[in-house]
Coordinates of N, CA, C and O in Angstrom, one line a residue:
Q118 N 102.9 -71.1 159.8 CA 101.5 -71.3 160.0 C 101.2 -72.6 160.7 O 101.9 -73.6 160.4
V119 N 100.3 -72.6 161.6 CA 100.0 -73.7 162.4 C 99.1 -74.6 161.5 O 98.1 -74.1 160.9
R120 N 99.4 -75.9 161.5 CA 98.5 -76.9 160.8 C 97.5 -77.4 161.8 O 97.9 -77.8 162.9
L121 N 96.2 -77.5 161.4 CA 95.2 -78.0 162.2 C 94.6 -79.2 161.5 O 94.2 -79.2 160.3
V122 N 94.4 -80.3 162.3 CA 93.8 -81.5 161.7 C 92.7 -82.0 162.6 O 92.8 -82.3 163.7
E123 N 91.5 -82.0 162.0 CA 90.3 -82.4 162.6 C 90.0 -83.9 162.5 O 90.4 -84.5 161.5
S124 N 89.4 -84.5 163.5 CA 89.0 -85.9 163.4 C 87.8 -86.1 164.3 O 87.4 -85.2 165.1
G125 N 87.2 -87.2 164.1 CA 86.0 -87.6 165.0 C 84.7 -87.5 164.4 O 83.7 -87.9 165.0
G126 N 84.6 -87.0 163.1 CA 83.3 -86.9 162.5 C 82.9 -88.3 162.0 O 83.6 -89.3 162.1
G127 N 81.6 -88.4 161.6 CA 81.1 -89.6 161.2 C 79.6 -89.5 161.0 O 79.0 -88.5 160.9
L128 N 79.0 -90.7 160.8 CA 77.6 -90.8 160.6 C 76.9 -91.3 161.9 O 77.3 -92.3 162.5
V129 N 75.9 -90.5 162.4 CA 75.2 -90.9 163.6 C 73.7 -90.6 163.4 O 73.3 -89.9 162.5
Q130 N 72.9 -91.3 164.2 CA 71.5 -91.0 164.2 C 71.1 -89.8 165.0 O 71.9 -89.4 165.9
A131 N 70.0 -89.2 164.7 CA 69.5 -88.1 165.5 C 69.5 -88.5 167.0 O 69.0 -89.6 167.3
G132 N 69.9 -87.6 167.8 CA 70.0 -87.8 169.2 C 71.3 -88.4 169.7 O 71.6 -88.5 170.9
G133 N 72.2 -88.8 168.8 CA 73.5 -89.3 169.1 C 74.5 -88.3 169.4 O 74.2 -87.1 169.4
S134 N 75.7 -88.7 169.7 CA 76.8 -87.9 170.1 C 78.1 -88.2 169.3 O 78.3 -89.3 168.9
L135 N 78.9 -87.1 169.2 CA 80.2 -87.3 168.6 C 81.1 -86.3 169.3 O 80.7 -85.3 169.8
R136 N 82.4 -86.6 169.4 CA 83.4 -85.7 169.9 C 84.4 -85.5 168.8 O 85.1 -86.4 168.4
L137 N 84.5 -84.2 168.4 CA 85.5 -83.8 167.4 C 86.8 -83.4 168.1 O 86.7 -82.7 169.2
S138 N 87.9 -83.7 167.5 CA 89.2 -83.2 168.0 C 89.9 -82.5 166.9 O 89.8 -82.8 165.7
C139 N 90.7 -81.5 167.3 CA 91.5 -80.7 166.4 C 92.9 -80.6 167.0 O 93.1 -80.0 168.0
V140 N 93.8 -81.3 166.3 CA 95.2 -81.3 166.8 C 96.0 -80.4 166.0 O 96.0 -80.4 164.8
A141 N 96.8 -79.5 166.7 CA 97.6 -78.5 166.0 C 99.0 -79.0 165.9 O 99.5 -79.7 166.8
S142 N 99.7 -78.6 164.9 CA 101.1 -79.0 164.7 C 102.0 -78.1 165.6 O 103.2 -78.5 165.8
G143 N 101.5 -77.0 166.0 CA 102.3 -76.2 166.9 C 101.5 -75.8 168.1 O 100.3 -76.3 168.3
S144 N 102.1 -75.0 169.0 CA 101.4 -74.7 170.2 C 100.2 -73.8 170.0 O 100.3 -72.8 169.3
I145 N 99.0 -74.2 170.5 CA 97.8 -73.4 170.4 C 97.8 -72.4 171.5 O 96.9 -71.5 171.6
G146 N 98.7 -72.5 172.4 CA 98.8 -71.5 173.5 C 99.1 -70.1 173.0 O 98.8 -69.1 173.7
S147 N 99.6 -70.0 171.8 CA 99.9 -68.7 171.2 C 98.6 -68.1 170.6 O 98.7 -66.9 170.1
I148 N 97.6 -68.8 170.5 CA 96.3 -68.4 169.9 C 95.3 -68.2 171.0 O 94.9 -69.1 171.6
N149 N 94.9 -67.0 171.1 CA 93.9 -66.7 172.2 C 92.6 -67.3 171.9 O 92.0 -68.0 172.8
V150 N 92.0 -67.0 170.8 CA 90.7 -67.5 170.4 C 90.7 -68.6 169.4 O 91.2 -68.3 168.2
V151 N 90.3 -69.8 169.7 CA 90.1 -70.8 168.7 C 88.6 -71.2 168.7 O 87.9 -71.0 169.6
G152 N 88.2 -71.8 167.6 CA 86.8 -72.1 167.4 C 86.6 -73.2 166.5 O 87.4 -73.7 165.8
W153 N 85.3 -73.6 166.5 CA 84.8 -74.6 165.6 C 83.7 -73.9 164.7 O 82.9 -73.1 165.2
Y154 N 83.8 -74.2 163.4 CA 82.9 -73.7 162.4 C 82.3 -74.8 161.6 O 82.9 -75.9 161.6
R155 N 81.2 -74.6 160.9 CA 80.7 -75.6 160.1 C 80.1 -75.0 158.8 O 79.7 -73.9 158.8
Q156 N 80.1 -75.9 157.8 CA 79.5 -75.5 156.5 C 78.7 -76.6 156.0 O 79.2 -77.7 155.7
A157 N 77.4 -76.3 155.8 CA 76.5 -77.3 155.2 C 76.5 -77.1 153.7 O 76.8 -76.0 153.2
P158 N 76.1 -78.1 152.9 CA 76.0 -77.9 151.5 C 75.1 -76.7 151.1 O 74.0 -76.6 151.6
G159 N 75.6 -75.9 150.2 CA 74.8 -74.7 149.8 C 74.7 -73.6 150.8 O 74.0 -72.6 150.5
K160 N 75.4 -73.7 151.9 CA 75.4 -72.6 152.9 C 76.8 -72.1 153.1 O 77.8 -72.8 152.8
Q161 N 76.9 -70.9 153.7 CA 78.1 -70.3 154.1 C 78.6 -70.9 155.4 O 77.8 -71.4 156.2
R162 N 79.9 -70.8 155.6 CA 80.5 -71.3 156.9 C 79.9 -70.4 158.0 O 79.8 -69.2 157.9
E163 N 79.6 -71.1 159.1 CA 79.1 -70.4 160.3 C 79.8 -70.8 161.5 O 80.4 -71.9 161.7
L164 N 79.8 -69.8 162.5 CA 80.5 -70.1 163.8 C 79.6 -71.1 164.6 O 78.4 -70.9 164.7
V165 N 80.3 -72.1 165.2 CA 79.6 -73.0 166.1 C 80.0 -72.6 167.5 O 79.1 -72.5 168.4
A166 N 81.2 -72.5 167.8 CA 81.7 -72.2 169.2 C 83.1 -71.6 169.2 O 83.9 -71.9 168.3
H167 N 83.3 -70.7 170.2 CA 84.7 -70.2 170.4 C 85.1 -70.5 171.8 O 84.3 -70.6 172.7
I168 N 86.4 -70.5 172.0 CA 87.0 -70.6 173.4 C 88.2 -69.8 173.4 O 89.1 -69.9 172.5
T169 N 88.5 -69.1 174.5 CA 89.7 -68.3 174.7 C 90.6 -69.1 175.6 O 90.3 -70.1 176.2
N170 N 91.9 -68.6 175.7 CA 92.8 -69.2 176.6 C 92.4 -69.1 178.0 O 92.7 -69.9 178.8
G171 N 91.6 -68.0 178.3 CA 91.1 -67.9 179.7 C 89.9 -68.7 179.9 O 89.4 -68.7 181.1
G172 N 89.4 -69.4 179.0 CA 88.2 -70.3 179.2 C 86.9 -69.7 178.9 O 85.8 -70.3 179.2
T173 N 86.9 -68.5 178.3 CA 85.6 -67.9 177.9 C 85.0 -68.6 176.8 O 85.6 -68.8 175.8
L174 N 83.7 -68.9 176.9 CA 83.0 -69.7 175.9 C 81.9 -68.9 175.2 O 81.2 -68.1 175.8
S175 N 81.8 -69.2 173.9 CA 80.7 -68.6 173.1 C 80.1 -69.7 172.2 O 80.9 -70.5 171.7
Y176 N 78.8 -69.7 172.1 CA 78.2 -70.7 171.2 C 77.1 -70.0 170.4 O 76.5 -69.0 170.7
A177 N 76.9 -70.6 169.2 CA 75.8 -70.2 168.4 C 74.5 -70.7 169.1 O 74.5 -71.7 169.8
D178 N 73.5 -69.9 168.9 CA 72.2 -70.2 169.6 C 71.7 -71.6 169.2 O 71.1 -72.3 170.0
S179 N 72.0 -72.0 168.0 CA 71.5 -73.3 167.5 C 72.1 -74.5 168.2 O 71.6 -75.6 168.2
V180 N 73.3 -74.3 168.9 CA 73.9 -75.4 169.5 C 74.0 -75.3 171.0 O 74.5 -76.2 171.7
K181 N 73.6 -74.2 171.6 CA 73.6 -74.0 173.0 C 72.9 -75.1 173.8 O 71.8 -75.5 173.4
G182 N 73.6 -75.6 174.8 CA 73.0 -76.7 175.6 C 73.2 -78.0 175.0 O 72.9 -79.0 175.7
R183 N 73.8 -78.1 173.8 CA 74.0 -79.4 173.2 C 75.5 -79.6 172.9 O 76.0 -80.8 173.0
F184 N 76.2 -78.6 172.6 CA 77.6 -78.7 172.2 C 78.5 -78.1 173.3 O 78.1 -77.1 174.0
T185 N 79.7 -78.6 173.5 CA 80.6 -78.0 174.4 C 82.0 -78.0 173.8 O 82.5 -79.0 173.3
I186 N 82.6 -76.8 173.8 CA 83.9 -76.6 173.3 C 84.9 -76.6 174.4 O 84.6 -76.1 175.5
S187 N 86.1 -77.2 174.2 CA 87.1 -77.2 175.2 C 88.5 -77.2 174.6 O 88.6 -77.5 173.4
R188 N 89.5 -76.9 175.3 CA 90.9 -76.9 174.8 C 91.8 -77.4 175.8 O 91.7 -77.2 177.0
D189 N 92.9 -78.1 175.3 CA 93.9 -78.6 176.2 C 95.2 -78.1 175.5 O 95.7 -78.7 174.6
N190 N 95.7 -77.0 176.0 CA 96.9 -76.4 175.4 C 98.1 -77.3 175.5 O 99.0 -77.3 174.6
A191 N 98.2 -78.1 176.6 CA 99.3 -79.0 176.7 C 99.4 -80.0 175.6 O 100.4 -80.5 175.3
K192 N 98.2 -80.4 175.1 CA 98.1 -81.4 174.1 C 97.9 -80.7 172.7 O 97.7 -81.4 171.7
N193 N 97.9 -79.4 172.7 CA 97.7 -78.7 171.4 C 96.4 -79.2 170.7 O 96.4 -79.4 169.5
T194 N 95.3 -79.3 171.5 CA 94.1 -79.9 171.0 C 92.9 -79.1 171.4 O 92.8 -78.6 172.5
V195 N 92.0 -78.9 170.5 CA 90.7 -78.3 170.7 C 89.6 -79.4 170.5 O 89.7 -80.2 169.5
Y196 N 88.6 -79.4 171.3 CA 87.6 -80.4 171.2 C 86.2 -79.8 171.1 O 86.0 -78.7 171.5
L197 N 85.3 -80.5 170.4 CA 83.9 -80.2 170.4 C 83.1 -81.4 170.7 O 83.0 -82.3 169.9
Q198 N 82.5 -81.4 171.9 CA 81.6 -82.5 172.2 C 80.2 -82.1 171.8 O 79.7 -81.0 172.1
M199 N 79.6 -83.0 171.0 CA 78.3 -82.7 170.4 C 77.3 -83.8 170.8 O 77.5 -84.9 170.6
N200 N 76.3 -83.3 171.5 CA 75.3 -84.2 172.1 C 73.9 -83.8 171.4 O 73.8 -82.7 170.9
S201 N 73.0 -84.8 171.5 CA 71.7 -84.5 171.0 C 71.7 -84.0 169.6 O 71.0 -83.0 169.3
L202 N 72.4 -84.7 168.8 CA 72.6 -84.2 167.4 C 71.3 -84.2 166.6 O 70.5 -85.1 166.8
K203 N 71.2 -83.3 165.8 CA 70.0 -83.1 164.9 C 70.4 -83.2 163.5 O 71.6 -82.9 163.1
P204 N 69.5 -83.6 162.6 CA 69.9 -83.6 161.2 C 70.4 -82.3 160.7 O 71.3 -82.2 159.8
E205 N 69.9 -81.2 161.2 CA 70.4 -79.9 160.8 C 71.8 -79.6 161.2 O 72.4 -78.5 160.8
D206 N 72.4 -80.4 162.0 CA 73.8 -80.3 162.4 C 74.7 -80.9 161.3 O 76.0 -80.7 161.4
T207 N 74.2 -81.5 160.3 CA 75.0 -82.1 159.3 C 75.8 -81.0 158.5 O 75.2 -80.1 158.0
A208 N 77.1 -81.2 158.5 CA 77.9 -80.2 157.9 C 79.4 -80.7 157.9 O 79.7 -81.7 158.6
V209 N 80.2 -80.0 157.2 CA 81.7 -80.2 157.4 C 82.1 -79.3 158.6 O 81.8 -78.1 158.5
Y210 N 82.7 -79.8 159.6 CA 83.1 -79.0 160.7 C 84.6 -78.7 160.6 O 85.5 -79.6 160.4
Y211 N 85.0 -77.5 160.8 CA 86.3 -77.0 160.8 C 86.7 -76.4 162.1 O 85.9 -75.7 162.7
C212 N 88.0 -76.6 162.5 CA 88.5 -75.8 163.6 C 89.4 -74.8 163.0 O 89.9 -74.9 161.9
G213 N 89.5 -73.7 163.7 CA 90.3 -72.6 163.2 C 90.6 -71.5 164.1 O 90.0 -71.4 165.2
A214 N 91.5 -70.7 163.7 CA 91.8 -69.4 164.4 C 91.5 -68.3 163.5 O 92.4 -68.0 162.6
L215 N 90.4 -67.7 163.6 CA 89.9 -66.8 162.6 C 90.9 -65.6 162.4 O 91.2 -65.2 161.3
S216 N 91.4 -65.1 163.5 CA 92.3 -63.9 163.5 C 93.6 -64.2 162.7 O 94.2 -63.3 162.2
Y217 N 94.0 -65.5 162.7 CA 95.2 -65.9 162.0 C 95.0 -66.5 160.7 O 95.9 -66.8 159.9
N218 N 93.7 -66.8 160.3 CA 93.3 -67.5 159.1 C 93.9 -68.9 159.1 O 94.4 -69.3 158.0
Y219 N 93.9 -69.5 160.2 CA 94.3 -70.9 160.3 C 93.1 -71.8 160.3 O 92.1 -71.5 161.0
W220 N 93.1 -72.8 159.4 CA 92.0 -73.7 159.3 C 92.4 -75.1 159.1 O 93.4 -75.4 158.4
G221 N 91.7 -76.0 159.6 CA 91.9 -77.4 159.3 C 91.2 -77.8 158.0 O 90.6 -77.0 157.4
Q222 N 91.3 -79.1 157.7 CA 90.8 -79.6 156.4 C 89.3 -79.9 156.6 O 88.6 -80.1 155.5
G223 N 88.8 -80.0 157.8 CA 87.4 -80.3 158.0 C 87.2 -81.8 158.2 O 87.9 -82.6 157.8
T224 N 86.1 -82.1 159.0 CA 85.7 -83.4 159.2 C 84.2 -83.5 159.0 O 83.4 -82.6 159.5
Q225 N 83.7 -84.5 158.3 CA 82.3 -84.5 158.0 C 81.5 -85.1 159.1 O 81.8 -86.1 159.7
V226 N 80.4 -84.4 159.5 CA 79.4 -84.9 160.4 C 78.1 -85.0 159.7 O 77.6 -84.1 159.1
T227 N 77.5 -86.2 159.7 CA 76.3 -86.5 159.1 C 75.3 -87.1 160.1 O 75.6 -88.1 160.8
V228 N 74.2 -86.5 160.3 CA 73.2 -86.9 161.3 C 71.9 -87.3 160.5 O 71.3 -86.5 159.8
S229 N 71.6 -88.6 160.6 CA 70.5 -89.1 159.9 C 69.2 -89.0 160.7 O 69.2 -88.9 162.0
S230 N 68.1 -88.9 160.0 CA 66.8 -88.7 160.7 C 65.9 -89.9 160.5 O 66.2 -90.8 159.7

């Protein structure tokens, strides 16, 4: 099983930016679809963004135009650039490969208003 470790979360003010990183212990080139998910207190985990090996991107409507997902297979890393952050973006963010049930431990993102 591939181990995924997220980093880059923190506390920011509304309108600020963060870049999350997810480093895998193994090659992510073997995983076609990787994504970022988030879970806010009292809510279920939801999809934020997906990216395929071919570069196809998918975003939740709530983050379109503000977040950008990317991957660097050579570095075994997936990124999530988050701009124009809103308080409602506050959540624990996880990277994962849903089809393989691979998940990181999560990184907390808190956006103050």
